[in-house]
Amino acid sequence: METDFSSEDKKYFGSIFKQINTKFNRCLWPGESCSDSAIRAHSIQNSGVLDLLCVDNHVIMPKAEITIEKGPNLIFEKIGRNKATTFTGLCDKHDSILFDPIDNYKFDANNEEKLFLLAYRSVLRELHTKMKTGIDIQTQYMKGCELGKFNVDAPDEPMIMAKIALAEAYTFYLYKTEFDKIYLKRNFEQIVHQVDLIKNIAPSIAVSSVLSFIDNMRHIQDRKDPKGIVLNIFPSDDGTYIIFSYRKEHENNLLPHLDRILNAEKYYKLYLVSKLILMHCENVVMSPAFYQKLSESKIELLKSFFMKNLSVDKADIENVDLYLFN
């Protein structure tokens, strides 16, 4: 049955879609002194990693979309490699300066600088995403107030959501500034990396994300000193790397959340990591060759599990079809 929407509702939904599609361009170079225009910078290496995943210069990425009729939904979208995983959070010059050591030279898992830069790129992309989300939600709230949908004099749910989104962006900004300090002082040993190289699996997936097992908004000490785990997964000529990175001073807070994965045997480890990706990550790339092998029932399961875990409250299940590796 078709839902009836008032002209005000249609106008409001139209403003939401317009805002979501608005680009947010800002160079997040450490020190924030750069005013140059941002480019589409890759958060997952274009040459090297995407080389191993793409088919006909395309990869598959999950994309959450929303329509007036159906509400939120997830699709797996075929996207060109030059647009995949990009974010407008660095200018051309600073993207090159920052990531030349990992973009133009072979990855070395024993090199602290390269491991740091891999994590730092994920942090920059995550901050850009949170800032864009905060701006989007705040803009949508203000438009709703303008149309008389919300009461600006009362703390209702839309107002609270707008404030939380901005607060989360600011909290993650504090997290990013600690990585800035490490980069500028070149104290790369301040980041701990748990590196796993899984051999004898075909390239299937790559991830660049920051996980928050701890609700940094709940306690004031965590808001002032936010804690997170950076996850990078990518195929190489040697196998598939799974790398967890975190600040050394947060090890006691975060390592217990990883113990089960780090101590698991190969295939169970990949299963646990698969669920972790679906529950916490959206910056994910799949090989079309891998995706085409998935059954329709498995694809629907992946979509359903992903959508159920978009909120802070996670909905874990056990199902071998959540496995994401070749």
PDB file of C-alpha atoms in Angstrom, residues 6-269:
ATOM      1  CA  SER A   6       2.218  15.722   3.121  1.00  0.00           C
ATOM      2  CA  SER A   7       3.955  18.352   1.018  1.00  0.00           C
ATOM      3  CA  GLU A   8       5.902  19.356   4.153  1.00  0.00           C
ATOM      4  CA  ASP A   9       7.093  15.776   4.628  1.00  0.00           C
ATOM      5  CA  LYS A  10       8.184  15.543   1.004  1.00  0.00           C
ATOM      6  CA  LYS A  11      10.001  18.851   1.285  1.00  0.00           C
ATOM      7  CA  TYR A  12      11.755  17.698   4.450  1.00  0.00           C
ATOM      8  CA  PHE A  13      12.777  14.332   2.989  1.00  0.00           C
ATOM      9  CA  GLY A  14      13.983  16.130  -0.126  1.00  0.00           C
ATOM     10  CA  SER A  15      16.215  18.358   1.991  1.00  0.00           C
ATOM     11  CA  ILE A  16      17.623  15.252   3.745  1.00  0.00           C
ATOM     12  CA  PHE A  17      18.572  13.573   0.472  1.00  0.00           C
ATOM     13  CA  LYS A  18      20.084  16.814  -0.826  1.00  0.00           C
ATOM     14  CA  GLN A  19      22.203  17.247   2.312  1.00  0.00           C
ATOM     15  CA  ILE A  20      23.406  13.628   2.282  1.00  0.00           C
ATOM     16  CA  ASN A  21      24.636  14.094  -1.282  1.00  0.00           C
ATOM     17  CA  THR A  22      26.436  17.348  -0.436  1.00  0.00           C
ATOM     18  CA  LYS A  23      30.215  16.962  -0.451  1.00  0.00           C
ATOM     19  CA  PHE A  24      32.298  17.855   2.607  1.00  0.00           C
ATOM     20  CA  ASN A  25      35.769  18.972   1.539  1.00  0.00           C
ATOM     21  CA  ARG A  26      38.454  19.714   4.100  1.00  0.00           C
ATOM     22  CA  CYS A  27      42.147  18.900   4.264  1.00  0.00           C
ATOM     23  CA  LEU A  28      42.787  17.244   7.629  1.00  0.00           C
ATOM     24  CA  TRP A  29      46.568  17.690   7.471  1.00  0.00           C
ATOM     25  CA  PRO A  30      47.988  17.666  11.049  1.00  0.00           C
ATOM     26  CA  GLY A  31      47.954  21.148  12.497  1.00  0.00           C
ATOM     27  CA  GLU A  32      44.935  21.994  10.314  1.00  0.00           C
ATOM     28  CA  SER A  33      46.763  24.843   8.629  1.00  0.00           C
ATOM     29  CA  CYS A  34      45.853  23.791   5.084  1.00  0.00           C
ATOM     30  CA  SER A  35      43.060  25.563   3.221  1.00  0.00           C
ATOM     31  CA  ASP A  36      43.654  23.896  -0.174  1.00  0.00           C
ATOM     32  CA  SER A  37      40.822  22.007  -1.840  1.00  0.00           C
ATOM     33  CA  ALA A  38      40.553  18.349  -0.895  1.00  0.00           C
ATOM     34  CA  ILE A  39      40.766  15.621  -3.504  1.00  0.00           C
ATOM     35  CA  ARG A  40      39.261  12.140  -3.630  1.00  0.00           C
ATOM     36  CA  ALA A  41      41.940  10.445  -1.521  1.00  0.00           C
ATOM     37  CA  HIS A  42      41.915   6.654  -1.254  1.00  0.00           C
ATOM     38  CA  SER A  43      41.560   5.177   2.230  1.00  0.00           C
ATOM     39  CA  ILE A  44      42.489   1.750   0.819  1.00  0.00           C
ATOM     40  CA  GLN A  45      45.513   1.693  -1.463  1.00  0.00           C
ATOM     41  CA  ASN A  46      44.533   1.978  -5.124  1.00  0.00           C
ATOM     42  CA  SER A  47      47.633   0.403  -6.646  1.00  0.00           C
ATOM     43  CA  GLY A  48      48.566  -2.841  -4.976  1.00  0.00           C
ATOM     44  CA  VAL A  49      45.455  -3.620  -2.921  1.00  0.00           C
ATOM     45  CA  LEU A  50      42.674  -2.723  -5.353  1.00  0.00           C
ATOM     46  CA  ASP A  51      44.824  -4.209  -8.119  1.00  0.00           C
ATOM     47  CA  LEU A  52      44.348  -7.589  -6.464  1.00  0.00           C
ATOM     48  CA  LEU A  53      40.601  -7.162  -5.877  1.00  0.00           C
ATOM     49  CA  CYS A  54      39.151  -5.412  -8.898  1.00  0.00           C
ATOM     50  CA  VAL A  55      37.651  -6.998 -12.008  1.00  0.00           C
ATOM     51  CA  ASP A  56      37.428  -4.792 -15.107  1.00  0.00           C
ATOM     52  CA  ASN A  57      38.518  -1.880 -12.869  1.00  0.00           C
ATOM     53  CA  HIS A  58      35.535  -2.310 -10.534  1.00  0.00           C
ATOM     54  CA  VAL A  59      34.998  -3.546  -6.981  1.00  0.00           C
ATOM     55  CA  ILE A  60      31.941  -4.191  -4.798  1.00  0.00           C
ATOM     56  CA  MET A  61      31.111  -2.010  -1.766  1.00  0.00           C
ATOM     57  CA  PRO A  62      28.190  -2.052   0.699  1.00  0.00           C
ATOM     58  CA  LYS A  63      26.063   1.076   0.487  1.00  0.00           C
ATOM     59  CA  ALA A  64      23.327   2.061   2.917  1.00  0.00           C
ATOM     60  CA  GLU A  65      20.552   3.946   1.177  1.00  0.00           C
ATOM     61  CA  ILE A  66      17.205   5.396   2.231  1.00  0.00           C
ATOM     62  CA  THR A  67      14.001   6.070   0.329  1.00  0.00           C
ATOM     63  CA  ILE A  68      10.718   7.629   1.424  1.00  0.00           C
ATOM     64  CA  GLU A  69       8.814   4.481   0.479  1.00  0.00           C
ATOM     65  CA  LYS A  70      11.095   1.738   1.875  1.00  0.00           C
ATOM     66  CA  GLY A  71      13.193   3.480   4.525  1.00  0.00           C
ATOM     67  CA  PRO A  72      16.819   2.350   5.096  1.00  0.00           C
ATOM     68  CA  ASN A  73      18.210  -0.478   2.990  1.00  0.00           C
ATOM     69  CA  LEU A  74      21.583  -1.974   2.056  1.00  0.00           C
ATOM     70  CA  ILE A  75      22.831  -2.750  -1.423  1.00  0.00           C
ATOM     71  CA  PHE A  76      26.132  -4.132  -2.667  1.00  0.00           C
ATOM     72  CA  GLU A  77      27.181  -1.655  -5.320  1.00  0.00           C
ATOM     73  CA  LYS A  78      29.607  -2.128  -8.190  1.00  0.00           C
ATOM     74  CA  ILE A  79      31.892   0.895  -8.212  1.00  0.00           C
ATOM     75  CA  GLY A  80      34.911   2.008 -10.221  1.00  0.00           C
ATOM     76  CA  ARG A  81      38.252   1.599  -8.468  1.00  0.00           C
ATOM     77  CA  ASN A  82      39.081   5.313  -8.806  1.00  0.00           C
ATOM     78  CA  LYS A  83      36.044   6.197  -6.679  1.00  0.00           C
ATOM     79  CA  ALA A  84      36.105   3.232  -4.302  1.00  0.00           C
ATOM     80  CA  THR A  85      36.983   4.000  -0.659  1.00  0.00           C
ATOM     81  CA  THR A  86      37.731   7.664  -1.444  1.00  0.00           C
ATOM     82  CA  PHE A  87      37.113  10.557   0.947  1.00  0.00           C
ATOM     83  CA  THR A  88      37.598  14.305   0.437  1.00  0.00           C
ATOM     84  CA  GLY A  89      39.717  14.768   3.546  1.00  0.00           C
ATOM     85  CA  LEU A  90      43.151  15.637   2.147  1.00  0.00           C
ATOM     86  CA  CYS A  91      44.492  17.947  -0.529  1.00  0.00           C
ATOM     87  CA  ASP A  92      46.630  16.489  -3.323  1.00  0.00           C
ATOM     88  CA  LYS A  93      49.923  17.724  -1.877  1.00  0.00           C
ATOM     89  CA  HIS A  94      49.347  16.471   1.655  1.00  0.00           C
ATOM     90  CA  ASP A  95      47.910  13.139   0.548  1.00  0.00           C
ATOM     91  CA  SER A  96      51.149  12.566  -1.390  1.00  0.00           C
ATOM     92  CA  ILE A  97      53.417  13.758   1.440  1.00  0.00           C
ATOM     93  CA  LEU A  98      51.696  11.665   4.087  1.00  0.00           C
ATOM     94  CA  PHE A  99      51.277   8.371   2.302  1.00  0.00           C
ATOM     95  CA  ASP A 100      54.115   8.146  -0.196  1.00  0.00           C
ATOM     96  CA  PRO A 101      55.938   5.544   1.991  1.00  0.00           C
ATOM     97  CA  ILE A 102      53.005   3.111   1.780  1.00  0.00           C
ATOM     98  CA  ASP A 103      51.591   4.017  -1.641  1.00  0.00           C
ATOM     99  CA  ASN A 104      54.792   3.814  -3.658  1.00  0.00           C
ATOM    100  CA  TYR A 105      56.862   1.227  -1.805  1.00  0.00           C
ATOM    101  CA  LYS A 106      56.297  -2.412  -0.874  1.00  0.00           C
ATOM    102  CA  PHE A 107      54.509  -2.876   2.436  1.00  0.00           C
ATOM    103  CA  ASP A 108      56.793  -3.976   5.279  1.00  0.00           C
ATOM    104  CA  ALA A 109      54.998  -5.318   8.366  1.00  0.00           C
ATOM    105  CA  ASN A 110      58.152  -4.736  10.439  1.00  0.00           C
ATOM    106  CA  ASN A 111      58.344  -1.027   9.605  1.00  0.00           C
ATOM    107  CA  GLU A 112      56.752   1.076  12.374  1.00  0.00           C
ATOM    108  CA  GLU A 113      56.299   4.123  10.150  1.00  0.00           C
ATOM    109  CA  LYS A 114      54.414   2.175   7.476  1.00  0.00           C
ATOM    110  CA  LEU A 115      52.210   0.474  10.061  1.00  0.00           C
ATOM    111  CA  PHE A 116      51.452   3.844  11.641  1.00  0.00           C
ATOM    112  CA  LEU A 117      50.598   5.480   8.298  1.00  0.00           C
ATOM    113  CA  LEU A 118      48.233   2.631   7.480  1.00  0.00           C
ATOM    114  CA  ALA A 119      46.359   3.260  10.751  1.00  0.00           C
ATOM    115  CA  TYR A 120      46.583   7.060  10.417  1.00  0.00           C
ATOM    116  CA  ARG A 121      44.880   6.964   7.013  1.00  0.00           C
ATOM    117  CA  SER A 122      41.979   5.035   8.569  1.00  0.00           C
ATOM    118  CA  VAL A 123      41.732   7.604  11.378  1.00  0.00           C
ATOM    119  CA  LEU A 124      41.638  10.538   8.946  1.00  0.00           C
ATOM    120  CA  ARG A 125      38.930   8.882   6.890  1.00  0.00           C
ATOM    121  CA  GLU A 126      36.890   8.079  10.022  1.00  0.00           C
ATOM    122  CA  LEU A 127      37.085  11.678  11.263  1.00  0.00           C
ATOM    123  CA  HIS A 128      35.987  12.954   7.856  1.00  0.00           C
ATOM    124  CA  THR A 129      32.989  10.567   7.961  1.00  0.00           C
ATOM    125  CA  LYS A 130      31.987  11.601  11.497  1.00  0.00           C
ATOM    126  CA  MET A 131      32.312  15.310  10.680  1.00  0.00           C
ATOM    127  CA  LYS A 132      30.168  14.874   7.563  1.00  0.00           C
ATOM    128  CA  THR A 133      27.566  12.907   9.546  1.00  0.00           C
ATOM    129  CA  GLY A 134      27.481  15.557  12.282  1.00  0.00           C
ATOM    130  CA  ILE A 135      26.957  18.336   9.736  1.00  0.00           C
ATOM    131  CA  ASP A 136      24.273  16.331   7.909  1.00  0.00           C
ATOM    132  CA  ILE A 137      22.239  15.566  11.038  1.00  0.00           C
ATOM    133  CA  GLN A 138      22.551  19.107  12.395  1.00  0.00           C
ATOM    134  CA  THR A 139      21.490  20.582   9.027  1.00  0.00           C
ATOM    135  CA  GLN A 140      18.520  18.202   8.805  1.00  0.00           C
ATOM    136  CA  TYR A 141      17.462  19.096  12.354  1.00  0.00           C
ATOM    137  CA  MET A 142      17.614  22.829  11.617  1.00  0.00           C
ATOM    138  CA  LYS A 143      15.573  22.311   8.434  1.00  0.00           C
ATOM    139  CA  GLY A 144      12.984  20.370  10.438  1.00  0.00           C
ATOM    140  CA  CYS A 145      12.780  23.253  12.921  1.00  0.00           C
ATOM    141  CA  GLU A 146      12.338  25.690  10.046  1.00  0.00           C
ATOM    142  CA  LEU A 147       9.423  23.607   8.703  1.00  0.00           C
ATOM    143  CA  GLY A 148       7.824  23.421  12.153  1.00  0.00           C
ATOM    144  CA  LYS A 149       8.428  19.670  12.569  1.00  0.00           C
ATOM    145  CA  PHE A 150      10.484  20.051  15.765  1.00  0.00           C
ATOM    146  CA  ASN A 151      10.166  22.285  18.810  1.00  0.00           C
ATOM    147  CA  VAL A 152      13.360  24.311  19.214  1.00  0.00           C
ATOM    148  CA  ASP A 153      12.420  25.141  22.824  1.00  0.00           C
ATOM    149  CA  ALA A 154      12.167  21.526  23.993  1.00  0.00           C
ATOM    150  CA  PRO A 155      14.888  18.819  24.070  1.00  0.00           C
ATOM    151  CA  ASP A 156      13.191  16.235  21.846  1.00  0.00           C
ATOM    152  CA  GLU A 157      14.786  13.177  20.186  1.00  0.00           C
ATOM    153  CA  PRO A 158      15.876  14.971  16.956  1.00  0.00           C
ATOM    154  CA  MET A 159      17.630  17.657  19.012  1.00  0.00           C
ATOM    155  CA  ILE A 160      19.396  15.034  21.124  1.00  0.00           C
ATOM    156  CA  MET A 161      20.475  13.089  18.004  1.00  0.00           C
ATOM    157  CA  ALA A 162      21.905  16.263  16.460  1.00  0.00           C
ATOM    158  CA  LYS A 163      23.859  17.087  19.611  1.00  0.00           C
ATOM    159  CA  ILE A 164      25.167  13.528  19.961  1.00  0.00           C
ATOM    160  CA  ALA A 165      26.367  13.466  16.328  1.00  0.00           C
ATOM    161  CA  LEU A 166      28.321  16.701  16.817  1.00  0.00           C
ATOM    162  CA  ALA A 167      29.691  15.482  20.153  1.00  0.00           C
ATOM    163  CA  GLU A 168      30.861  12.201  18.571  1.00  0.00           C
ATOM    164  CA  ALA A 169      32.612  14.128  15.800  1.00  0.00           C
ATOM    165  CA  TYR A 170      34.386  16.331  18.345  1.00  0.00           C
ATOM    166  CA  THR A 171      35.356  13.336  20.500  1.00  0.00           C
ATOM    167  CA  PHE A 172      36.877  11.576  17.496  1.00  0.00           C
ATOM    168  CA  TYR A 173      38.647  14.821  16.567  1.00  0.00           C
ATOM    169  CA  LEU A 174      40.423  14.558  19.941  1.00  0.00           C
ATOM    170  CA  TYR A 175      41.389  10.976  19.043  1.00  0.00           C
ATOM    171  CA  LYS A 176      42.765  12.117  15.683  1.00  0.00           C
ATOM    172  CA  THR A 177      44.861  14.907  17.246  1.00  0.00           C
ATOM    173  CA  GLU A 178      46.805  12.295  19.250  1.00  0.00           C
ATOM    174  CA  PHE A 179      47.761  10.622  15.954  1.00  0.00           C
ATOM    175  CA  ASP A 180      48.739  14.061  14.615  1.00  0.00           C
ATOM    176  CA  LYS A 181      51.172  14.503  17.509  1.00  0.00           C
ATOM    177  CA  ILE A 182      52.682  11.065  16.920  1.00  0.00           C
ATOM    178  CA  TYR A 183      53.165  11.826  13.220  1.00  0.00           C
ATOM    179  CA  LEU A 184      54.698  15.268  13.781  1.00  0.00           C
ATOM    180  CA  LYS A 185      57.085  13.977  16.460  1.00  0.00           C
ATOM    181  CA  ARG A 186      57.620  10.694  14.563  1.00  0.00           C
ATOM    182  CA  ASN A 187      57.011   8.709  17.749  1.00  0.00           C
ATOM    183  CA  PHE A 188      55.591   5.810  15.767  1.00  0.00           C
ATOM    184  CA  GLU A 189      56.276   3.328  18.565  1.00  0.00           C
ATOM    185  CA  GLN A 190      53.359   4.893  20.491  1.00  0.00           C
ATOM    186  CA  ILE A 191      50.979   2.792  18.399  1.00  0.00           C
ATOM    187  CA  VAL A 192      50.793  -0.968  19.022  1.00  0.00           C
ATOM    188  CA  HIS A 193      50.047  -3.209  16.035  1.00  0.00           C
ATOM    189  CA  GLN A 194      48.764  -6.785  16.134  1.00  0.00           C
ATOM    190  CA  VAL A 195      49.760  -8.085  12.693  1.00  0.00           C
ATOM    191  CA  ASP A 196      48.503 -11.351  11.219  1.00  0.00           C
ATOM    192  CA  LEU A 197      49.426 -12.608   7.759  1.00  0.00           C
ATOM    193  CA  ILE A 198      47.008 -15.300   6.623  1.00  0.00           C
ATOM    194  CA  LYS A 199      48.461 -17.331   3.777  1.00  0.00           C
ATOM    195  CA  ASN A 200      46.834 -19.509   1.141  1.00  0.00           C
ATOM    196  CA  ILE A 201      43.584 -17.560   0.738  1.00  0.00           C
ATOM    197  CA  ALA A 202      42.631 -15.814  -2.488  1.00  0.00           C
ATOM    198  CA  PRO A 203      42.071 -12.024  -2.435  1.00  0.00           C
ATOM    199  CA  SER A 204      38.465 -11.370  -1.445  1.00  0.00           C
ATOM    200  CA  ILE A 205      38.123  -8.323   0.801  1.00  0.00           C
ATOM    201  CA  ALA A 206      39.802  -5.167   2.128  1.00  0.00           C
ATOM    202  CA  VAL A 207      38.827  -2.987   5.098  1.00  0.00           C
ATOM    203  CA  SER A 208      39.951   0.339   6.546  1.00  0.00           C
ATOM    204  CA  SER A 209      38.022   1.323   9.667  1.00  0.00           C
ATOM    205  CA  VAL A 210      38.134   2.377  13.325  1.00  0.00           C
ATOM    206  CA  LEU A 211      36.204   0.297  15.867  1.00  0.00           C
ATOM    207  CA  SER A 212      34.842   1.619  19.147  1.00  0.00           C
ATOM    208  CA  PHE A 213      34.261  -1.323  21.473  1.00  0.00           C
ATOM    209  CA  ILE A 214      34.119   1.215  24.302  1.00  0.00           C
ATOM    210  CA  ASP A 215      31.263   3.744  24.284  1.00  0.00           C
ATOM    211  CA  ASN A 216      33.416   6.860  24.441  1.00  0.00           C
ATOM    212  CA  MET A 217      30.360   9.069  24.978  1.00  0.00           C
ATOM    213  CA  ARG A 218      29.205   7.349  28.177  1.00  0.00           C
ATOM    214  CA  HIS A 219      31.945   8.448  30.597  1.00  0.00           C
ATOM    215  CA  ILE A 220      33.606  11.845  30.714  1.00  0.00           C
ATOM    216  CA  GLN A 221      37.116  10.337  30.988  1.00  0.00           C
ATOM    217  CA  ASP A 222      36.554   8.463  27.720  1.00  0.00           C
ATOM    218  CA  ARG A 223      35.148  11.553  26.014  1.00  0.00           C
ATOM    219  CA  LYS A 224      38.327  13.422  26.947  1.00  0.00           C
ATOM    220  CA  ASP A 225      40.591  10.489  26.070  1.00  0.00           C
ATOM    221  CA  PRO A 226      38.658   8.431  23.465  1.00  0.00           C
ATOM    222  CA  LYS A 227      39.731   4.856  22.811  1.00  0.00           C
ATOM    223  CA  GLY A 228      39.531   2.973  19.541  1.00  0.00           C
ATOM    224  CA  ILE A 229      40.994   0.108  17.548  1.00  0.00           C
ATOM    225  CA  VAL A 230      42.000   0.644  13.927  1.00  0.00           C
ATOM    226  CA  LEU A 231      41.350  -2.328  11.637  1.00  0.00           C
ATOM    227  CA  ASN A 232      43.096  -2.752   8.299  1.00  0.00           C
ATOM    228  CA  ILE A 233      42.619  -5.843   6.147  1.00  0.00           C
ATOM    229  CA  PHE A 234      44.113  -6.152   2.687  1.00  0.00           C
ATOM    230  CA  PRO A 235      45.421  -8.790   0.284  1.00  0.00           C
ATOM    231  CA  SER A 236      49.050  -8.856  -0.828  1.00  0.00           C
ATOM    232  CA  ASP A 237      51.280 -11.120  -2.883  1.00  0.00           C
ATOM    233  CA  ASP A 238      52.132 -12.946   0.364  1.00  0.00           C
ATOM    234  CA  GLY A 239      48.592 -13.487   1.641  1.00  0.00           C
ATOM    235  CA  THR A 240      45.963 -11.392   3.440  1.00  0.00           C
ATOM    236  CA  TYR A 241      47.011  -9.054   6.245  1.00  0.00           C
ATOM    237  CA  ILE A 242      44.773  -8.460   9.266  1.00  0.00           C
ATOM    238  CA  ILE A 243      46.149  -5.602  11.376  1.00  0.00           C
ATOM    239  CA  PHE A 244      44.705  -4.196  14.613  1.00  0.00           C
ATOM    240  CA  SER A 245      46.290  -0.936  15.806  1.00  0.00           C
ATOM    241  CA  TYR A 246      45.760   1.098  18.978  1.00  0.00           C
ATOM    242  CA  ARG A 247      47.528   3.608  21.209  1.00  0.00           C
ATOM    243  CA  LYS A 248      49.967   1.989  23.623  1.00  0.00           C
ATOM    244  CA  GLU A 249      48.419   3.671  26.687  1.00  0.00           C
ATOM    245  CA  HIS A 250      45.034   2.098  25.845  1.00  0.00           C
ATOM    246  CA  GLU A 251      46.320  -1.478  25.582  1.00  0.00           C
ATOM    247  CA  ASN A 252      44.830  -2.642  28.890  1.00  0.00           C
ATOM    248  CA  ASN A 253      41.435  -1.208  27.940  1.00  0.00           C
ATOM    249  CA  LEU A 254      41.310  -2.636  24.423  1.00  0.00           C
ATOM    250  CA  LEU A 255      43.336  -5.842  24.214  1.00  0.00           C
ATOM    251  CA  PRO A 256      40.720  -7.956  26.082  1.00  0.00           C
ATOM    252  CA  HIS A 257      38.280  -7.214  23.230  1.00  0.00           C
ATOM    253  CA  LEU A 258      40.723  -8.809  20.766  1.00  0.00           C
ATOM    254  CA  ASP A 259      41.908 -11.830  22.758  1.00  0.00           C
ATOM    255  CA  ARG A 260      39.396 -14.251  21.276  1.00  0.00           C
ATOM    256  CA  ILE A 261      40.324 -13.300  17.705  1.00  0.00           C
ATOM    257  CA  LEU A 262      44.081 -13.142  18.233  1.00  0.00           C
ATOM    258  CA  ASN A 263      44.191 -16.586  19.846  1.00  0.00           C
ATOM    259  CA  ALA A 264      41.872 -18.360  17.404  1.00  0.00           C
ATOM    260  CA  GLU A 265      42.980 -20.843  14.750  1.00  0.00           C
ATOM    261  CA  LYS A 266      43.030 -19.732  11.105  1.00  0.00           C
ATOM    262  CA  TYR A 267      39.494 -20.391   9.847  1.00  0.00           C
ATOM    263  CA  TYR A 268      37.745 -19.570  13.109  1.00  0.00           C
ATOM    264  CA  LYS A 269      39.803 -16.372  13.286  1.00  0.00           C
TER     265      LYS A 269
END
